[in-house]
PDB file of C-alpha atoms in Angstrom:
ATOM      1  CA  MET A 311       0.000   0.000   0.000  1.00 61.00           C
ATOM      2  CA  PRO A 312       1.373   3.462  -0.838  1.00 76.00           C
ATOM      3  CA  GLU A 313       2.498   5.280   2.297  1.00 84.00           C
ATOM      4  CA  LEU A 314       2.850   8.998   2.906  1.00 88.00           C
ATOM      5  CA  PRO A 315       6.017   9.578   0.784  1.00 87.00           C
ATOM      6  CA  GLU A 316       4.442   7.809  -2.184  1.00 86.00           C
ATOM      7  CA  VAL A 317       1.114   9.647  -1.898  1.00 91.00           C
ATOM      8  CA  GLU A 318       2.905  12.982  -1.496  1.00 92.00           C
ATOM      9  CA  THR A 319       4.952  12.226  -4.616  1.00 90.00           C
ATOM     10  CA  VAL A 320       1.751  11.418  -6.522  1.00 91.00           C
ATOM     11  CA  ARG A 321       0.207  14.676  -5.259  1.00 94.00           C
ATOM     12  CA  ARG A 322       3.129  16.732  -6.556  1.00 92.00           C
ATOM     13  CA  GLY A 323       2.909  15.031  -9.940  1.00 91.00           C
ATOM     14  CA  LEU A 324      -0.847  15.552 -10.155  1.00 95.00           C
ATOM     15  CA  ASN A 325      -0.422  19.273  -9.558  1.00 95.00           C
ATOM     16  CA  GLN A 326       1.973  19.427 -12.491  1.00 92.00           C
ATOM     17  CA  ILE A 327      -0.443  17.503 -14.717  1.00 93.00           C
ATOM     18  CA  ALA A 328      -3.857  18.804 -13.702  1.00 94.00           C
ATOM     19  CA  ASP A 329      -3.549  22.101 -11.834  1.00 94.00           C
ATOM     20  CA  GLY A 330      -5.571  24.794 -13.596  1.00 96.00           C
ATOM     21  CA  HIS A 331      -7.143  22.478 -16.166  1.00 97.00           C
ATOM     22  CA  LYS A 332     -10.855  22.043 -16.787  1.00 98.00           C
ATOM     23  CA  ILE A 333     -12.562  18.649 -16.873  1.00 98.00           C
ATOM     24  CA  VAL A 334     -14.411  18.307 -20.172  1.00 98.00           C
ATOM     25  CA  GLY A 335     -15.537  14.714 -19.711  1.00 98.00           C
ATOM     26  CA  ILE A 336     -15.382  11.732 -17.366  1.00 98.00           C
ATOM     27  CA  ASP A 337     -15.522   8.027 -18.221  1.00 98.00           C
ATOM     28  CA  VAL A 338     -16.267   5.629 -15.370  1.00 98.00           C
ATOM     29  CA  ASN A 339     -15.486   2.020 -16.274  1.00 98.00           C
ATOM     30  CA  TYR A 340     -15.884   0.565 -12.772  1.00 98.00           C
ATOM     31  CA  GLY A 341     -18.707   2.221 -10.866  1.00 98.00           C
ATOM     32  CA  LYS A 342     -17.703   1.042  -7.395  1.00 98.00           C
ATOM     33  CA  THR A 343     -14.627   3.273  -7.516  1.00 98.00           C
ATOM     34  CA  ILE A 344     -17.022   6.205  -7.113  1.00 98.00           C
ATOM     35  CA  GLU A 345     -18.786   6.252  -3.749  1.00 98.00           C
ATOM     36  CA  ASN A 346     -21.264   8.910  -4.871  1.00 98.00           C
ATOM     37  CA  ASP A 347     -23.954   8.301  -7.483  1.00 98.00           C
ATOM     38  CA  VAL A 348     -21.864   8.009 -10.656  1.00 98.00           C
ATOM     39  CA  GLU A 349     -24.014  10.301 -12.829  1.00 98.00           C
ATOM     40  CA  GLU A 350     -24.234  12.938 -10.097  1.00 98.00           C
ATOM     41  CA  PHE A 351     -20.446  12.700  -9.715  1.00 98.00           C
ATOM     42  CA  ARG A 352     -19.953  13.284 -13.449  1.00 98.00           C
ATOM     43  CA  GLU A 353     -22.447  16.151 -13.631  1.00 98.00           C
ATOM     44  CA  ALA A 354     -20.868  17.878 -10.628  1.00 98.00           C
ATOM     45  CA  LEU A 355     -17.329  17.819 -12.058  1.00 98.00           C
ATOM     46  CA  ILE A 356     -17.659  18.191 -15.835  1.00 98.00           C
ATOM     47  CA  GLY A 357     -16.957  21.821 -16.638  1.00 98.00           C
ATOM     48  CA  GLN A 358     -15.089  22.434 -13.383  1.00 98.00           C
ATOM     49  CA  THR A 359     -11.417  23.319 -13.055  1.00 98.00           C
ATOM     50  CA  ILE A 360      -8.942  21.545 -10.779  1.00 98.00           C
ATOM     51  CA  LYS A 361      -7.530  24.310  -8.592  1.00 98.00           C
ATOM     52  CA  ARG A 362      -4.923  22.121  -6.894  1.00 97.00           C
ATOM     53  CA  VAL A 363      -4.429  18.729  -5.239  1.00 98.00           C
ATOM     54  CA  ASP A 364      -3.784  18.624  -1.480  1.00 98.00           C
ATOM     55  CA  ARG A 365      -3.002  15.697   0.810  1.00 97.00           C
ATOM     56  CA  ARG A 366      -3.843  14.620   4.344  1.00 97.00           C
ATOM     57  CA  GLY A 367      -2.130  11.439   5.486  1.00 95.00           C
ATOM     58  CA  LYS A 368      -2.628   8.922   2.671  1.00 94.00           C
ATOM     59  CA  TYR A 369      -5.666  10.744   1.232  1.00 97.00           C
ATOM     60  CA  LEU A 370      -5.472  12.927  -1.886  1.00 97.00           C
ATOM     61  CA  LEU A 371      -7.787  15.957  -1.933  1.00 98.00           C
ATOM     62  CA  PHE A 372      -8.683  17.348  -5.376  1.00 98.00           C
ATOM     63  CA  ARG A 373      -9.974  20.930  -5.026  1.00 98.00           C
ATOM     64  CA  PHE A 374     -12.462  22.153  -7.638  1.00 98.00           C
ATOM     65  CA  THR A 375     -13.748  25.592  -8.576  1.00 97.00           C
ATOM     66  CA  ASN A 376     -17.333  24.871  -7.489  1.00 96.00           C
ATOM     67  CA  GLN A 377     -16.277  24.405  -3.856  1.00 97.00           C
ATOM     68  CA  LEU A 378     -16.228  20.635  -4.126  1.00 98.00           C
ATOM     69  CA  THR A 379     -13.413  18.362  -3.005  1.00 98.00           C
ATOM     70  CA  MET A 380     -12.797  14.861  -4.343  1.00 98.00           C
ATOM     71  CA  ILE A 381     -11.260  12.598  -1.729  1.00 98.00           C
ATOM     72  CA  SER A 382      -9.148   9.904  -3.382  1.00 98.00           C
ATOM     73  CA  HIS A 383      -7.769   6.973  -1.411  1.00 96.00           C
ATOM     74  CA  LEU A 384      -5.408   4.774  -3.445  1.00 93.00           C
ATOM     75  CA  ARG A 385      -5.578   1.796  -1.063  1.00 92.00           C
ATOM     76  CA  MET A 386      -3.464  -1.160  -2.227  1.00 83.00           C
ATOM     77  CA  GLU A 387      -2.746  -0.624  -5.925  1.00 87.00           C
ATOM     78  CA  GLY A 388      -4.396   2.624  -7.052  1.00 92.00           C
ATOM     79  CA  SER A 389      -2.394   4.977  -9.260  1.00 92.00           C
ATOM     80  CA  TYR A 390      -2.839   7.955 -11.576  1.00 94.00           C
ATOM     81  CA  PHE A 391      -1.199   8.497 -14.948  1.00 94.00           C
ATOM     82  CA  LYS A 392      -1.591  10.852 -17.885  1.00 95.00           C
ATOM     83  CA  GLN A 393      -1.796  10.166 -21.589  1.00 95.00           C
ATOM     84  CA  LYS A 394      -2.948  11.877 -24.753  1.00 97.00           C
ATOM     85  CA  THR A 395      -6.730  11.947 -25.107  1.00 95.00           C
ATOM     86  CA  GLY A 396      -8.130   9.124 -27.201  1.00 89.00           C
ATOM     87  CA  LEU A 397      -5.424   6.547 -26.604  1.00 96.00           C
ATOM     88  CA  PRO A 398      -6.686   3.111 -25.492  1.00 95.00           C
ATOM     89  CA  VAL A 399      -6.548   2.027 -21.839  1.00 96.00           C
ATOM     90  CA  ASP A 400      -6.375  -1.429 -20.272  1.00 95.00           C
ATOM     91  CA  LYS A 401      -9.089  -3.164 -18.259  1.00 97.00           C
ATOM     92  CA  HIS A 402      -7.649  -1.921 -14.981  1.00 96.00           C
ATOM     93  CA  THR A 403      -8.178   1.755 -15.834  1.00 98.00           C
ATOM     94  CA  HIS A 404     -11.428   2.540 -14.041  1.00 98.00           C
ATOM     95  CA  VAL A 405     -11.868   6.325 -14.225  1.00 98.00           C
ATOM     96  CA  ILE A 406     -10.703   8.729 -16.941  1.00 98.00           C
ATOM     97  CA  PHE A 407     -10.841  12.502 -16.506  1.00 98.00           C
ATOM     98  CA  HIS A 408     -10.632  14.208 -19.909  1.00 98.00           C
ATOM     99  CA  LEU A 409      -8.871  17.557 -19.504  1.00 98.00           C
ATOM    100  CA  ASP A 410      -9.080  20.665 -21.702  1.00 97.00           C
ATOM    101  CA  ASN A 411      -5.526  20.303 -23.035  1.00 97.00           C
ATOM    102  CA  ASP A 412      -6.091  17.010 -24.925  1.00 97.00           C
ATOM    103  CA  THR A 413      -4.768  15.088 -21.932  1.00 97.00           C
ATOM    104  CA  ASP A 414      -6.472  12.285 -20.023  1.00 97.00           C
ATOM    105  CA  LEU A 415      -5.867  11.887 -16.306  1.00 97.00           C
ATOM    106  CA  CYS A 416      -6.445   8.174 -15.740  1.00 96.00           C
ATOM    107  CA  TYR A 417      -6.989   6.206 -12.553  1.00 97.00           C
ATOM    108  CA  ARG A 418      -5.750   2.612 -12.659  1.00 96.00           C
ATOM    109  CA  ASP A 419      -6.286   0.008  -9.936  1.00 95.00           C
ATOM    110  CA  THR A 420      -5.659  -3.719 -10.452  1.00 93.00           C
ATOM    111  CA  ARG A 421      -7.158  -4.637  -7.067  1.00 94.00           C
ATOM    112  CA  LYS A 422     -10.177  -2.313  -7.374  1.00 96.00           C
ATOM    113  CA  PHE A 423      -9.914  -1.241  -3.710  1.00 96.00           C
ATOM    114  CA  GLY A 424      -9.333   2.480  -4.291  1.00 96.00           C
ATOM    115  CA  ARG A 425     -12.222   4.896  -3.835  1.00 98.00           C
ATOM    116  CA  MET A 426     -13.226   8.452  -4.809  1.00 98.00           C
ATOM    117  CA  HIS A 427     -15.753  10.480  -2.864  1.00 98.00           C
ATOM    118  CA  LEU A 428     -17.030  13.963  -3.643  1.00 98.00           C
ATOM    119  CA  VAL A 429     -17.901  16.297  -0.744  1.00 98.00           C
ATOM    120  CA  PRO A 430     -18.407  20.048  -0.212  1.00 98.00           C
ATOM    121  CA  THR A 431     -15.026  21.672   0.432  1.00 98.00           C
ATOM    122  CA  GLY A 432     -14.603  22.187   4.150  1.00 98.00           C
ATOM    123  CA  THR A 433     -16.395  18.960   5.135  1.00 98.00           C
ATOM    124  CA  GLU A 434     -13.707  16.502   3.989  1.00 98.00           C
ATOM    125  CA  MET A 435     -12.445  15.950   7.536  1.00 98.00           C
ATOM    126  CA  ASN A 436     -15.788  14.320   8.365  1.00 97.00           C
ATOM    127  CA  TYR A 437     -15.107  11.506   5.899  1.00 97.00           C
ATOM    128  CA  GLY A 438     -13.970   8.011   6.912  1.00 93.00           C
ATOM    129  CA  GLY A 439     -10.492   7.807   8.370  1.00 94.00           C
ATOM    130  CA  LEU A 440     -10.000  11.558   8.027  1.00 97.00           C
ATOM    131  CA  LYS A 441     -12.294  12.020  11.042  1.00 97.00           C
ATOM    132  CA  THR A 442      -9.736  10.607  13.445  1.00 97.00           C
ATOM    133  CA  ILE A 443      -6.442  10.951  11.587  1.00 97.00           C
ATOM    134  CA  GLY A 444      -3.386  11.843  13.644  1.00 97.00           C
ATOM    135  CA  PRO A 445      -0.866  14.624  13.034  1.00 98.00           C
ATOM    136  CA  GLU A 446       1.373  14.757   9.990  1.00 97.00           C
ATOM    137  CA  PRO A 447       4.902  13.447  10.773  1.00 96.00           C
ATOM    138  CA  THR A 448       6.532  16.873  10.694  1.00 97.00           C
ATOM    139  CA  GLU A 449       8.539  18.832  13.241  1.00 97.00           C
ATOM    140  CA  LYS A 450       5.689  21.296  13.708  1.00 97.00           C
ATOM    141  CA  ASP A 451       2.705  18.943  13.933  1.00 97.00           C
ATOM    142  CA  PHE A 452       4.150  15.799  15.526  1.00 98.00           C
ATOM    143  CA  THR A 453       5.415  17.115  18.863  1.00 98.00           C
ATOM    144  CA  LEU A 454       7.339  15.111  21.447  1.00 98.00           C
ATOM    145  CA  ASP A 455       4.866  16.106  24.156  1.00 98.00           C
ATOM    146  CA  TYR A 456       1.971  14.704  22.113  1.00 98.00           C
ATOM    147  CA  PHE A 457       3.906  11.540  21.208  1.00 98.00           C
ATOM    148  CA  GLU A 458       4.853  10.746  24.806  1.00 97.00           C
ATOM    149  CA  LYS A 459       1.289  11.246  26.008  1.00 97.00           C
ATOM    150  CA  ILE A 460      -0.242   8.823  23.518  1.00 98.00           C
ATOM    151  CA  LEU A 461       2.560   6.279  23.975  1.00 98.00           C
ATOM    152  CA  HIS A 462       1.946   6.115  27.719  1.00 96.00           C
ATOM    153  CA  LYS A 463      -1.746   5.405  27.143  1.00 96.00           C
ATOM    154  CA  SER A 464      -1.116   2.279  25.058  1.00 96.00           C
ATOM    155  CA  ARG A 465      -0.207  -1.190  26.300  1.00 93.00           C
ATOM    156  CA  GLY A 466      -0.113  -2.553  22.770  1.00 96.00           C
ATOM    157  CA  LYS A 467       2.963  -3.350  20.704  1.00 98.00           C
ATOM    158  CA  ILE A 468       4.810  -0.382  19.226  1.00 98.00           C
ATOM    159  CA  LYS A 469       4.591  -1.466  15.573  1.00 98.00           C
ATOM    160  CA  PRO A 470       0.772  -1.678  15.339  1.00 98.00           C
ATOM    161  CA  PHE A 471       0.687   1.493  17.435  1.00 98.00           C
ATOM    162  CA  LEU A 472       2.623   3.299  14.686  1.00 98.00           C
ATOM    163  CA  LEU A 473       0.524   1.714  11.939  1.00 96.00           C
ATOM    164  CA  ASN A 474      -2.612   3.187  13.535  1.00 97.00           C
ATOM    165  CA  GLN A 475      -3.376   6.344  11.556  1.00 96.00           C
ATOM    166  CA  LYS A 476      -5.093   7.829  14.628  1.00 97.00           C
ATOM    167  CA  HIS A 477      -1.690   8.185  16.293  1.00 98.00           C
ATOM    168  CA  VAL A 478       0.378   9.586  13.426  1.00 97.00           C
ATOM    169  CA  ALA A 479      -0.583   9.971   9.776  1.00 96.00           C
ATOM    170  CA  GLY A 480       1.002   8.191   6.853  1.00 91.00           C
ATOM    171  CA  LEU A 481       3.142   5.395   8.296  1.00 93.00           C
ATOM    172  CA  GLY A 482       2.734   1.931   6.827  1.00 89.00           C
ATOM    173  CA  ASN A 483       4.546  -1.380   7.019  1.00 91.00           C
ATOM    174  CA  ILE A 484       7.708  -0.318   5.196  1.00 90.00           C
ATOM    175  CA  TYR A 485       8.497   2.821   7.153  1.00 91.00           C
ATOM    176  CA  CYS A 486       7.508   1.302  10.500  1.00 95.00           C
ATOM    177  CA  ASP A 487      10.155  -1.405  10.035  1.00 96.00           C
ATOM    178  CA  GLU A 488      12.675   1.235   9.013  1.00 95.00           C
ATOM    179  CA  VAL A 489      12.129   3.724  11.852  1.00 97.00           C
ATOM    180  CA  LEU A 490      12.066   0.990  14.505  1.00 98.00           C
ATOM    181  CA  TRP A 491      15.353  -0.384  13.180  1.00 98.00           C
ATOM    182  CA  MET A 492      16.853   3.111  13.096  1.00 97.00           C
ATOM    183  CA  SER A 493      15.718   3.679  16.696  1.00 98.00           C
ATOM    184  CA  LYS A 494      16.867   0.242  17.979  1.00 98.00           C
ATOM    185  CA  ILE A 495      13.365  -0.571  19.248  1.00 98.00           C
ATOM    186  CA  ASN A 496      11.864  -4.062  19.092  1.00 98.00           C
ATOM    187  CA  PRO A 497       8.609  -4.050  17.056  1.00 98.00           C
ATOM    188  CA  GLU A 498       6.854  -6.038  19.822  1.00 98.00           C
ATOM    189  CA  GLN A 499       7.941  -3.712  22.626  1.00 98.00           C
ATOM    190  CA  PRO A 500       4.871  -2.311  24.464  1.00 97.00           C
ATOM    191  CA  ALA A 501       4.331   1.307  23.459  1.00 98.00           C
ATOM    192  CA  ASN A 502       3.994   2.449  27.071  1.00 97.00           C
ATOM    193  CA  SER A 503       7.378   0.919  27.973  1.00 97.00           C
ATOM    194  CA  LEU A 504       9.369   3.324  25.797  1.00 97.00           C
ATOM    195  CA  THR A 505      11.565   5.729  27.732  1.00 96.00           C
ATOM    196  CA  THR A 506      11.555   9.462  27.108  1.00 96.00           C
ATOM    197  CA  GLU A 507      14.840   9.107  25.243  1.00 97.00           C
ATOM    198  CA  GLN A 508      13.473   6.283  23.051  1.00 97.00           C
ATOM    199  CA  ALA A 509      10.360   8.329  22.271  1.00 98.00           C
ATOM    200  CA  LYS A 510      12.521  11.293  21.347  1.00 98.00           C
ATOM    201  CA  VAL A 511      14.761   9.244  19.043  1.00 98.00           C
ATOM    202  CA  LEU A 512      11.811   7.434  17.441  1.00 98.00           C
ATOM    203  CA  ARG A 513       9.969  10.691  16.772  1.00 98.00           C
ATOM    204  CA  GLU A 514      13.070  12.245  15.201  1.00 98.00           C
ATOM    205  CA  ASN A 515      13.605   9.181  13.010  1.00 97.00           C
ATOM    206  CA  ILE A 516       9.960   9.141  11.863  1.00 97.00           C
ATOM    207  CA  ILE A 517      10.178  12.770  10.776  1.00 97.00           C
ATOM    208  CA  LYS A 518      13.571  12.273   9.136  1.00 94.00           C
ATOM    209  CA  GLU A 519      12.713   9.014   7.345  1.00 92.00           C
ATOM    210  CA  ILE A 520       9.438  10.259   5.872  1.00 93.00           C
ATOM    211  CA  ALA A 521      11.101  13.452   4.624  1.00 92.00           C
ATOM    212  CA  THR A 522      14.049  11.550   3.120  1.00 90.00           C
ATOM    213  CA  ALA A 523      11.822   8.959   1.442  1.00 87.00           C
ATOM    214  CA  THR A 524       9.729  11.780  -0.037  1.00 88.00           C
ATOM    215  CA  ASP A 525      12.886  13.420  -1.385  1.00 85.00           C
ATOM    216  CA  HIS A 526      13.612  10.125  -3.171  1.00 81.00           C
ATOM    217  CA  LYS A 527      10.040  10.071  -4.582  1.00 67.00           C
ATOM    218  CA  GLY A 528       8.919   7.146  -2.458  1.00 68.00           C
ATOM    219  CA  THR A 529       9.610   3.432  -2.356  1.00 60.00           C
ATOM    220  CA  THR A 530       8.771   0.964  -5.109  1.00 50.00           C
ATOM    221  CA  VAL A 531       8.679  -2.580  -3.766  1.00 55.00           C
ATOM    222  CA  HIS A 532       6.000  -4.060  -6.013  1.00 51.00           C
ATOM    223  CA  THR A 533       3.943  -1.800  -8.288  1.00 51.00           C
ATOM    224  CA  TYR A 534       4.029   1.808  -7.060  1.00 44.00           C
ATOM    225  CA  LYS A 535       4.701   4.453  -9.715  1.00 55.00           C
ATOM    226  CA  ASN A 536       4.251   8.206  -9.587  1.00 51.00           C
ATOM    227  CA  ALA A 537       1.883  10.210 -11.793  1.00 56.00           C
ATOM    228  CA  PHE A 538       4.451  10.229 -14.609  1.00 54.00           C
ATOM    229  CA  GLY A 539       4.855   6.442 -14.569  1.00 60.00           C
ATOM    230  CA  ASP A 540       8.220   6.487 -12.798  1.00 56.00           C
ATOM    231  CA  ALA A 541       9.222   4.202  -9.930  1.00 52.00           C
ATOM    232  CA  GLY A 542      10.396   5.593  -6.605  1.00 54.00           C
ATOM    233  CA  GLY A 543      14.033   5.502  -5.585  1.00 56.00           C
ATOM    234  CA  PHE A 544      14.040   4.914  -1.844  1.00 65.00           C
ATOM    235  CA  GLN A 545      13.905   1.104  -2.077  1.00 67.00           C
ATOM    236  CA  ASP A 546      17.664   1.209  -2.624  1.00 66.00           C
ATOM    237  CA  TYR A 547      18.120   2.724   0.839  1.00 67.00           C
ATOM    238  CA  LEU A 548      15.937   0.390   2.943  1.00 87.00           C
ATOM    239  CA  LYS A 549      17.842  -1.155   5.848  1.00 91.00           C
ATOM    240  CA  ALA A 550      15.251  -3.450   7.449  1.00 94.00           C
ATOM    241  CA  TYR A 551      12.044  -3.935   5.459  1.00 90.00           C
ATOM    242  CA  ASP A 552      12.055  -7.220   3.515  1.00 89.00           C
ATOM    243  CA  HIS A 553      15.678  -7.953   4.475  1.00 92.00           C
ATOM    244  CA  GLY A 554      14.889 -10.998   6.607  1.00 95.00           C
ATOM    245  CA  GLY A 555      17.737 -13.526   6.607  1.00 96.00           C
ATOM    246  CA  GLU A 556      20.309 -10.908   5.629  1.00 95.00           C
ATOM    247  CA  LYS A 557      22.977  -9.356   7.837  1.00 98.00           C
ATOM    248  CA  CYS A 558      22.011  -6.302   9.835  1.00 98.00           C
ATOM    249  CA  PRO A 559      23.842  -3.372   8.184  1.00 95.00           C
ATOM    250  CA  ARG A 560      24.655  -2.015  11.636  1.00 96.00           C
ATOM    251  CA  CYS A 561      25.928  -5.023  13.611  1.00 97.00           C
ATOM    252  CA  GLY A 562      26.057  -7.970  11.194  1.00 98.00           C
ATOM    253  CA  THR A 563      23.525 -10.127  13.068  1.00 98.00           C
ATOM    254  CA  LYS A 564      21.088 -12.122  10.920  1.00 98.00           C
ATOM    255  CA  MET A 565      17.843 -10.182  10.533  1.00 98.00           C
ATOM    256  CA  ILE A 566      14.628 -11.985  11.496  1.00 97.00           C
ATOM    257  CA  LYS A 567      11.238 -11.762   9.795  1.00 97.00           C
ATOM    258  CA  ILE A 568       8.135 -12.414  11.904  1.00 97.00           C
ATOM    259  CA  LYS A 569       4.447 -11.486  11.905  1.00 97.00           C
ATOM    260  CA  VAL A 570       3.301  -8.570  14.045  1.00 97.00           C
ATOM    261  CA  ALA A 571      -0.377  -7.634  13.800  1.00 91.00           C
ATOM    262  CA  GLN A 572      -0.603  -9.861  10.689  1.00 94.00           C
ATOM    263  CA  ARG A 573       2.083  -7.812   8.953  1.00 93.00           C
ATOM    264  CA  GLY A 574       5.456  -9.126   7.830  1.00 95.00           C
ATOM    265  CA  THR A 575       8.010  -7.504  10.131  1.00 97.00           C
ATOM    266  CA  THR A 576      11.799  -7.526   9.858  1.00 97.00           C
ATOM    267  CA  TYR A 577      14.114  -6.555  12.702  1.00 98.00           C
ATOM    268  CA  CYS A 578      17.559  -7.217  14.171  1.00 98.00           C
ATOM    269  CA  PRO A 579      17.399  -9.408  17.325  1.00 97.00           C
ATOM    270  CA  HIS A 580      20.664  -7.883  18.579  1.00 98.00           C
ATOM    271  CA  CYS A 581      20.138  -4.178  17.874  1.00 97.00           C
ATOM    272  CA  GLN A 582      16.413  -4.332  18.643  1.00 98.00           C
ATOM    273  CA  GLU A 583      16.404  -6.565  21.688  1.00 96.00           C
ATOM    274  CA  PHE A 584      13.089  -6.966  23.500  1.00 94.00           C
ATOM    275  CA  ILE A 585      13.326  -5.340  26.925  1.00 88.00           C
ATOM    276  CA  GLU A 586      11.360  -7.065  29.698  1.00 79.00           C
ATOM    277  CA  GLN A 587       9.338  -4.704  31.859  1.00 67.00           C
TER     278      GLN A 587
END
């Protein structure tokens, strides 16, 4: 599933492709992608101009001139790409926005899990997971005081704690493995057992890792591509994720892959030793 760096990279590409362009037509090839009534969705957007594309966590927010916002959640395999109007598309291309510059903005999704939902601008934070989403992983929004408070309230394991979008926005399986390895914290360590120093280091590494991965245009492990069809570059810098059985790049110990909260999880048993309470 695309995580924050990937979605942010897609957002930046979409603004280059679509910002300031009018929608002159919409083809919907798979109706379930649209959570509104499909015809009402088309009627509301045809003739409108895309002002910009914003992001909150893993949600893309398309802003239109008629004070409507389209919430787009890519889920597992969703992606956007552009092509010249009139060119054929494959069976996995479910929504096509025809723009006024002879360009099609296409939404492709092999798993069909992604969704689009149109709401009045200003009400988007009442939708789905946006209602309870945590702060963005930035220096300004994700404060140490906040992080320590929510850590101390949780007896659960630290990895699923970080995966919970209510606690901090945008982290998924890849970057959780990475920041826990960077911070020398066992993925099964109870969240409320972290010391102030561990919380401080983990917070700093979350902010740093997300920013660095975004600078490298995200991570391509399976199918992720940006809006221009290019793969990310951060997969070449991963230290823990999917490196089970390999030597830890820090200490040389064999990395272990286990399941934590039904997610494949790789860690170093030496560097990330479980600390009994």
